[in-house]
PDB file of C-alpha atoms in Angstrom:
ATOM      1  CA  UNK A   1      26.482  50.019 -31.525  1.00  0.00           C
ATOM      2  CA  UNK A   2      27.994  48.644 -28.030  1.00  0.00           C
ATOM      3  CA  UNK A   3      24.867  49.142 -26.259  1.00  0.00           C
ATOM      4  CA  UNK A   4      23.054  46.897 -29.116  1.00  0.00           C
ATOM      5  CA  UNK A   5      25.688  44.119 -28.726  1.00  0.00           C
ATOM      6  CA  UNK A   6      25.534  44.369 -25.298  1.00  0.00           C
ATOM      7  CA  UNK A   7      21.542  43.495 -25.254  1.00  0.00           C
ATOM      8  CA  UNK A   8      22.140  40.690 -27.701  1.00  0.00           C
ATOM      9  CA  UNK A   9      24.895  39.260 -25.533  1.00  0.00           C
ATOM     10  CA  UNK A  10      22.491  39.304 -22.515  1.00  0.00           C
ATOM     11  CA  UNK A  11      19.457  37.930 -24.195  1.00  0.00           C
ATOM     12  CA  UNK A  12      21.624  35.135 -25.526  1.00  0.00           C
ATOM     13  CA  UNK A  13      22.838  34.603 -22.181  1.00  0.00           C
ATOM     14  CA  UNK A  14      19.178  34.913 -20.346  1.00  0.00           C
ATOM     15  CA  UNK A  15      17.799  32.171 -23.070  1.00  0.00           C
ATOM     16  CA  UNK A  16      20.530  29.386 -22.352  1.00  0.00           C
ATOM     17  CA  UNK A  17      20.690  30.465 -18.897  1.00  0.00           C
ATOM     18  CA  UNK A  18      18.597  27.600 -17.513  1.00  0.00           C
ATOM     19  CA  UNK A  19      20.400  24.980 -19.335  1.00  0.00           C
ATOM     20  CA  UNK A  20      23.923  26.439 -17.811  1.00  0.00           C
ATOM     21  CA  UNK A  21      22.604  26.527 -14.140  1.00  0.00           C
ATOM     22  CA  UNK A  22      21.201  22.876 -14.872  1.00  0.00           C
ATOM     23  CA  UNK A  23      24.609  21.693 -16.250  1.00  0.00           C
ATOM     24  CA  UNK A  24      26.479  23.513 -13.439  1.00  0.00           C
ATOM     25  CA  UNK A  25      24.310  21.805 -10.595  1.00  0.00           C
ATOM     26  CA  UNK A  26      24.836  18.338 -12.429  1.00  0.00           C
ATOM     27  CA  UNK A  27      28.645  18.875 -12.293  1.00  0.00           C
ATOM     28  CA  UNK A  28      28.531  19.924  -8.959  1.00  0.00           C
ATOM     29  CA  UNK A  29      26.630  16.923  -7.616  1.00  0.00           C
ATOM     30  CA  UNK A  30      28.494  14.509  -9.741  1.00  0.00           C
ATOM     31  CA  UNK A  31      31.634  15.668  -7.989  1.00  0.00           C
ATOM     32  CA  UNK A  32      29.836  15.646  -4.600  1.00  0.00           C
ATOM     33  CA  UNK A  33      29.123  11.901  -5.254  1.00  0.00           C
ATOM     34  CA  UNK A  34      32.622  11.112  -6.439  1.00  0.00           C
ATOM     35  CA  UNK A  35      33.995  12.711  -3.404  1.00  0.00           C
ATOM     36  CA  UNK A  36      31.507  10.581  -1.101  1.00  0.00           C
ATOM     37  CA  UNK A  37      32.500   7.593  -2.735  1.00  0.00           C
ATOM     38  CA  UNK A  38      36.110   8.289  -2.327  1.00  0.00           C
ATOM     39  CA  UNK A  39      35.426   8.385   1.631  1.00  0.00           C
ATOM     40  CA  UNK A  40      33.662   5.013   1.558  1.00  0.00           C
ATOM     41  CA  UNK A  41      30.043   6.192   1.769  1.00  0.00           C
ATOM     42  CA  UNK A  42      29.046   3.154  -0.147  1.00  0.00           C
ATOM     43  CA  UNK A  43      30.038   1.055   2.849  1.00  0.00           C
ATOM     44  CA  UNK A  44      29.243   3.372   5.571  1.00  0.00           C
ATOM     45  CA  UNK A  45      26.582   5.570   4.690  1.00  0.00           C
ATOM     46  CA  UNK A  46      24.861   3.337   2.247  1.00  0.00           C
ATOM     47  CA  UNK A  47      21.297   5.043   2.417  1.00  0.00           C
ATOM     48  CA  UNK A  48      22.738   8.564   1.664  1.00  0.00           C
ATOM     49  CA  UNK A  49      25.201   7.732  -0.981  1.00  0.00           C
ATOM     50  CA  UNK A  50      22.440   5.319  -2.815  1.00  0.00           C
ATOM     51  CA  UNK A  51      20.047   8.614  -2.640  1.00  0.00           C
ATOM     52  CA  UNK A  52      22.732  10.858  -3.996  1.00  0.00           C
ATOM     53  CA  UNK A  53      23.211   8.550  -6.719  1.00  0.00           C
ATOM     54  CA  UNK A  54      19.877   7.974  -7.498  1.00  0.00           C
ATOM     55  CA  UNK A  55      18.868  11.528  -7.861  1.00  0.00           C
ATOM     56  CA  UNK A  56      22.089  12.426  -9.965  1.00  0.00           C
ATOM     57  CA  UNK A  57      21.373   9.360 -12.356  1.00  0.00           C
ATOM     58  CA  UNK A  58      17.530  11.071 -12.755  1.00  0.00           C
ATOM     59  CA  UNK A  59      18.984  14.517 -13.267  1.00  0.00           C
ATOM     60  CA  UNK A  60      21.421  13.609 -15.734  1.00  0.00           C
ATOM     61  CA  UNK A  61      18.265  11.856 -17.492  1.00  0.00           C
ATOM     62  CA  UNK A  62      16.265  14.869 -17.415  1.00  0.00           C
ATOM     63  CA  UNK A  63      19.314  17.039 -18.873  1.00  0.00           C
ATOM     64  CA  UNK A  64      18.987  14.600 -21.759  1.00  0.00           C
ATOM     65  CA  UNK A  65      15.411  15.531 -22.356  1.00  0.00           C
ATOM     66  CA  UNK A  66      15.988  19.113 -21.931  1.00  0.00           C
ATOM     67  CA  UNK A  67      13.921  19.312 -18.701  1.00  0.00           C
ATOM     68  CA  UNK A  68      16.327  21.907 -17.128  1.00  0.00           C
ATOM     69  CA  UNK A  69      14.407  22.674 -14.184  1.00  0.00           C
ATOM     70  CA  UNK A  70      13.562  19.480 -13.055  1.00  0.00           C
ATOM     71  CA  UNK A  71      17.226  18.395 -13.605  1.00  0.00           C
ATOM     72  CA  UNK A  72      18.394  21.585 -11.558  1.00  0.00           C
ATOM     73  CA  UNK A  73      16.068  20.698  -8.763  1.00  0.00           C
ATOM     74  CA  UNK A  74      16.932  16.686  -8.882  1.00  0.00           C
ATOM     75  CA  UNK A  75      20.527  17.838  -9.013  1.00  0.00           C
ATOM     76  CA  UNK A  76      20.261  19.974  -5.849  1.00  0.00           C
ATOM     77  CA  UNK A  77      18.901  17.041  -3.854  1.00  0.00           C
ATOM     78  CA  UNK A  78      21.508  14.784  -5.069  1.00  0.00           C
ATOM     79  CA  UNK A  79      24.193  17.300  -3.589  1.00  0.00           C
ATOM     80  CA  UNK A  80      22.262  17.479  -0.623  1.00  0.00           C
ATOM     81  CA  UNK A  81      22.278  13.645   0.131  1.00  0.00           C
ATOM     82  CA  UNK A  82      25.834  13.614  -1.027  1.00  0.00           C
ATOM     83  CA  UNK A  83      26.550  16.136   1.851  1.00  0.00           C
ATOM     84  CA  UNK A  84      24.421  13.966   4.338  1.00  0.00           C
ATOM     85  CA  UNK A  85      26.738  10.927   3.424  1.00  0.00           C
ATOM     86  CA  UNK A  86      29.904  12.992   4.051  1.00  0.00           C
ATOM     87  CA  UNK A  87      28.338  14.328   7.548  1.00  0.00           C
ATOM     88  CA  UNK A  88      27.642  10.936   8.555  1.00  0.00           C
ATOM     89  CA  UNK A  89      30.873   9.509   7.861  1.00  0.00           C
ATOM     90  CA  UNK A  90      32.646  12.547   9.326  1.00  0.00           C
ATOM     91  CA  UNK A  91      30.485  11.850  12.695  1.00  0.00           C
ATOM     92  CA  UNK A  92      31.038   8.385  12.464  1.00  0.00           C
ATOM     93  CA  UNK A  93      27.632   7.440  13.781  1.00  0.00           C
ATOM     94  CA  UNK A  94      27.202   4.543  11.253  1.00  0.00           C
ATOM     95  CA  UNK A  95      26.668   1.472  13.414  1.00  0.00           C
ATOM     96  CA  UNK A  96      25.794  -1.912  11.548  1.00  0.00           C
ATOM     97  CA  UNK A  97      21.984  -2.524  12.000  1.00  0.00           C
ATOM     98  CA  UNK A  98      21.354   0.605  13.861  1.00  0.00           C
ATOM     99  CA  UNK A  99      17.904   2.111  13.103  1.00  0.00           C
ATOM    100  CA  UNK A 100      17.225   5.865  14.007  1.00  0.00           C
ATOM    101  CA  UNK A 101      14.009   6.716  16.011  1.00  0.00           C
ATOM    102  CA  UNK A 102      12.519  10.095  16.649  1.00  0.00           C
ATOM    103  CA  UNK A 103      10.199  10.751  19.253  1.00  0.00           C
ATOM    104  CA  UNK A 104       7.540  12.121  16.987  1.00  0.00           C
ATOM    105  CA  UNK A 105       7.826   8.831  14.831  1.00  0.00           C
ATOM    106  CA  UNK A 106       6.451   6.856  18.286  1.00  0.00           C
ATOM    107  CA  UNK A 107       2.776   6.286  18.528  1.00  0.00           C
ATOM    108  CA  UNK A 108       2.749   7.483  21.998  1.00  0.00           C
ATOM    109  CA  UNK A 109       5.396  10.124  22.952  1.00  0.00           C
ATOM    110  CA  UNK A 110       8.491   8.815  25.146  1.00  0.00           C
ATOM    111  CA  UNK A 111       8.515  10.583  28.276  1.00  0.00           C
ATOM    112  CA  UNK A 112      12.017  10.243  30.170  1.00  0.00           C
ATOM    113  CA  UNK A 113      11.316  10.880  34.044  1.00  0.00           C
ATOM    114  CA  UNK A 114      14.114  12.886  36.170  1.00  0.00           C
ATOM    115  CA  UNK A 115      16.466  10.660  37.926  1.00  0.00           C
ATOM    116  CA  UNK A 116      15.099   9.119  41.244  1.00  0.00           C
ATOM    117  CA  UNK A 117      11.762   8.520  39.777  1.00  0.00           C
ATOM    118  CA  UNK A 118      10.539   5.121  38.406  1.00  0.00           C
ATOM    119  CA  UNK A 119       9.617   4.474  34.728  1.00  0.00           C
ATOM    120  CA  UNK A 120       6.801   6.525  33.069  1.00  0.00           C
ATOM    121  CA  UNK A 121       3.035   5.417  33.746  1.00  0.00           C
ATOM    122  CA  UNK A 122       1.932   3.183  30.883  1.00  0.00           C
ATOM    123  CA  UNK A 123      -0.856   4.920  28.722  1.00  0.00           C
ATOM    124  CA  UNK A 124      -4.527   3.295  29.337  1.00  0.00           C
ATOM    125  CA  UNK A 125      -5.823   1.643  26.420  1.00  0.00           C
ATOM    126  CA  UNK A 126      -9.077   2.985  24.953  1.00  0.00           C
ATOM    127  CA  UNK A 127     -12.273   1.221  25.980  1.00  0.00           C
ATOM    128  CA  UNK A 128     -13.465  -1.021  22.713  1.00  0.00           C
ATOM    129  CA  UNK A 129     -16.176   0.688  20.530  1.00  0.00           C
ATOM    130  CA  UNK A 130     -19.694  -0.791  21.050  1.00  0.00           C
ATOM    131  CA  UNK A 131     -20.930  -3.271  18.614  1.00  0.00           C
ATOM    132  CA  UNK A 132     -22.476  -1.955  15.809  1.00  0.00           C
ATOM    133  CA  UNK A 133     -26.299  -2.229  15.345  1.00  0.00           C
ATOM    134  CA  UNK A 134     -28.112  -5.471  13.795  1.00  0.00           C
ATOM    135  CA  UNK A 135     -29.851  -4.751  10.584  1.00  0.00           C
ATOM    136  CA  UNK A 136     -33.278  -5.565  10.295  1.00  0.00           C
ATOM    137  CA  UNK A 137     -34.171  -8.721   8.364  1.00  0.00           C
ATOM    138  CA  UNK A 138     -35.120  -7.935   4.713  1.00  0.00           C
ATOM    139  CA  UNK A 139     -38.187  -9.893   3.260  1.00  0.00           C
ATOM    140  CA  UNK A 140     -37.121 -12.371   0.717  1.00  0.00           C
ATOM    141  CA  UNK A 141     -38.232 -11.521  -2.968  1.00  0.00           C
ATOM    142  CA  UNK A 142     -40.741 -13.317  -4.509  1.00  0.00           C
ATOM    143  CA  UNK A 143     -39.615 -16.270  -6.750  1.00  0.00           C
ATOM    144  CA  UNK A 144     -39.583 -15.643 -10.293  1.00  0.00           C
ATOM    145  CA  UNK A 145     -41.426 -17.425 -12.794  1.00  0.00           C
ATOM    146  CA  UNK A 146     -40.285 -18.319 -16.394  1.00  0.00           C
ATOM    147  CA  UNK A 147     -42.108 -19.215 -19.377  1.00  0.00           C
ATOM    148  CA  UNK A 148     -41.470 -22.172 -21.816  1.00  0.00           C
ATOM    149  CA  UNK A 149     -38.741 -19.815 -23.661  1.00  0.00           C
ATOM    150  CA  UNK A 150     -36.889 -18.692 -20.609  1.00  0.00           C
ATOM    151  CA  UNK A 151     -38.300 -15.197 -20.339  1.00  0.00           C
ATOM    152  CA  UNK A 152     -39.233 -14.118 -17.006  1.00  0.00           C
ATOM    153  CA  UNK A 153     -43.123 -13.581 -16.496  1.00  0.00           C
ATOM    154  CA  UNK A 154     -43.704 -10.099 -14.943  1.00  0.00           C
ATOM    155  CA  UNK A 155     -45.385 -10.553 -11.680  1.00  0.00           C
ATOM    156  CA  UNK A 156     -48.235  -7.903 -11.253  1.00  0.00           C
ATOM    157  CA  UNK A 157     -47.879  -5.603  -8.336  1.00  0.00           C
ATOM    158  CA  UNK A 158     -50.892  -4.528  -6.649  1.00  0.00           C
ATOM    159  CA  UNK A 159     -50.930  -0.705  -7.543  1.00  0.00           C
ATOM    160  CA  UNK A 160     -52.650   1.397  -4.730  1.00  0.00           C
ATOM    161  CA  UNK A 161     -56.116   2.429  -5.428  1.00  0.00           C
ATOM    162  CA  UNK A 162     -56.771   5.843  -6.245  1.00  0.00           C
ATOM    163  CA  UNK A 163     -58.613   8.151  -3.632  1.00  0.00           C
ATOM    164  CA  UNK A 164     -62.535   8.598  -4.696  1.00  0.00           C
ATOM    165  CA  UNK A 165     -62.967  11.509  -6.931  1.00  0.00           C
ATOM    166  CA  UNK A 166     -64.704  14.349  -5.254  1.00  0.00           C
ATOM    167  CA  UNK A 167     -68.134  14.839  -6.861  1.00  0.00           C
ATOM    168  CA  UNK A 168     -69.208  18.357  -6.301  1.00  0.00           C
ATOM    169  CA  UNK A 169     -72.614  18.563  -5.262  1.00  0.00           C
ATOM    170  CA  UNK A 170     -75.501  18.959  -7.827  1.00  0.00           C
ATOM    171  CA  UNK A 171     -76.542  22.497  -8.448  1.00  0.00           C
ATOM    172  CA  UNK A 172     -79.461  23.919  -6.796  1.00  0.00           C
ATOM    173  CA  UNK A 173     -82.717  23.564  -8.845  1.00  0.00           C
ATOM    174  CA  UNK A 174     -83.692  26.812 -10.106  1.00  0.00           C
ATOM    175  CA  UNK A 175     -87.593  27.703 -10.058  1.00  0.00           C
ATOM    176  CA  UNK A 176     -89.904  27.369 -12.627  1.00  0.00           C
ATOM    177  CA  UNK A 177     -89.983  30.868 -15.009  1.00  0.00           C
ATOM    178  CA  UNK A 178     -93.153  32.986 -14.506  1.00  0.00           C
ATOM    179  CA  UNK A 179     -95.566  33.164 -17.580  1.00  0.00           C
ATOM    180  CA  UNK A 180     -95.682  36.490 -19.345  1.00  0.00           C
ATOM    181  CA  UNK A 181     -99.253  36.030 -20.226  1.00  0.00           C
ATOM    182  CA  UNK A 182    -102.280  37.119 -18.128  1.00  0.00           C
ATOM    183  CA  UNK A 183    -105.512  35.382 -18.417  1.00  0.00           C
ATOM    184  CA  UNK A 184    -107.759  38.364 -16.805  1.00  0.00           C
ATOM    185  CA  UNK A 185    -107.673  40.616 -19.843  1.00  0.00           C
ATOM    186  CA  UNK A 186    -109.376  43.982 -18.860  1.00  0.00           C
ATOM    187  CA  UNK A 187    -107.106  45.918 -20.709  1.00  0.00           C
TER     188      UNK A 187
END
């Protein structure tokens, strides 16, 4: 009997496991966002804190609609952004108006030469593309004529003449038949 109750308990836990995990992740993310707020992330890590807060709000909303897997994913993202805000605060890299630019974001990679050499050479611009070809003029359509009721009159379009029919040659005349009677009559 104990084995049967164990299976029932495990089945009940498995059926509610997604909801329990989602709730756990939402509460963990909520604690992380509160911790980031207590360290002043609203003022010094505004972007990271705002992202964490937005993901947390969305995960709470999805939890209310019983979308547990989506809720769990959003709560994890909120937790990541809250951690990023705390890391940013700890490193003290927040400077007002500073923008982080990575080398791969630049249109031309930035090459920094070793000391003692001059600045890197400027990239050469690409030659301009040749102008597109000029289209040939299209003849203007024939003016449309209308009858007294405003209905357009169809303009007869000349149809191509059919090729002359190939007439078979006349049959060769057949020779006249030979008569069966004989005028000599000795027999």
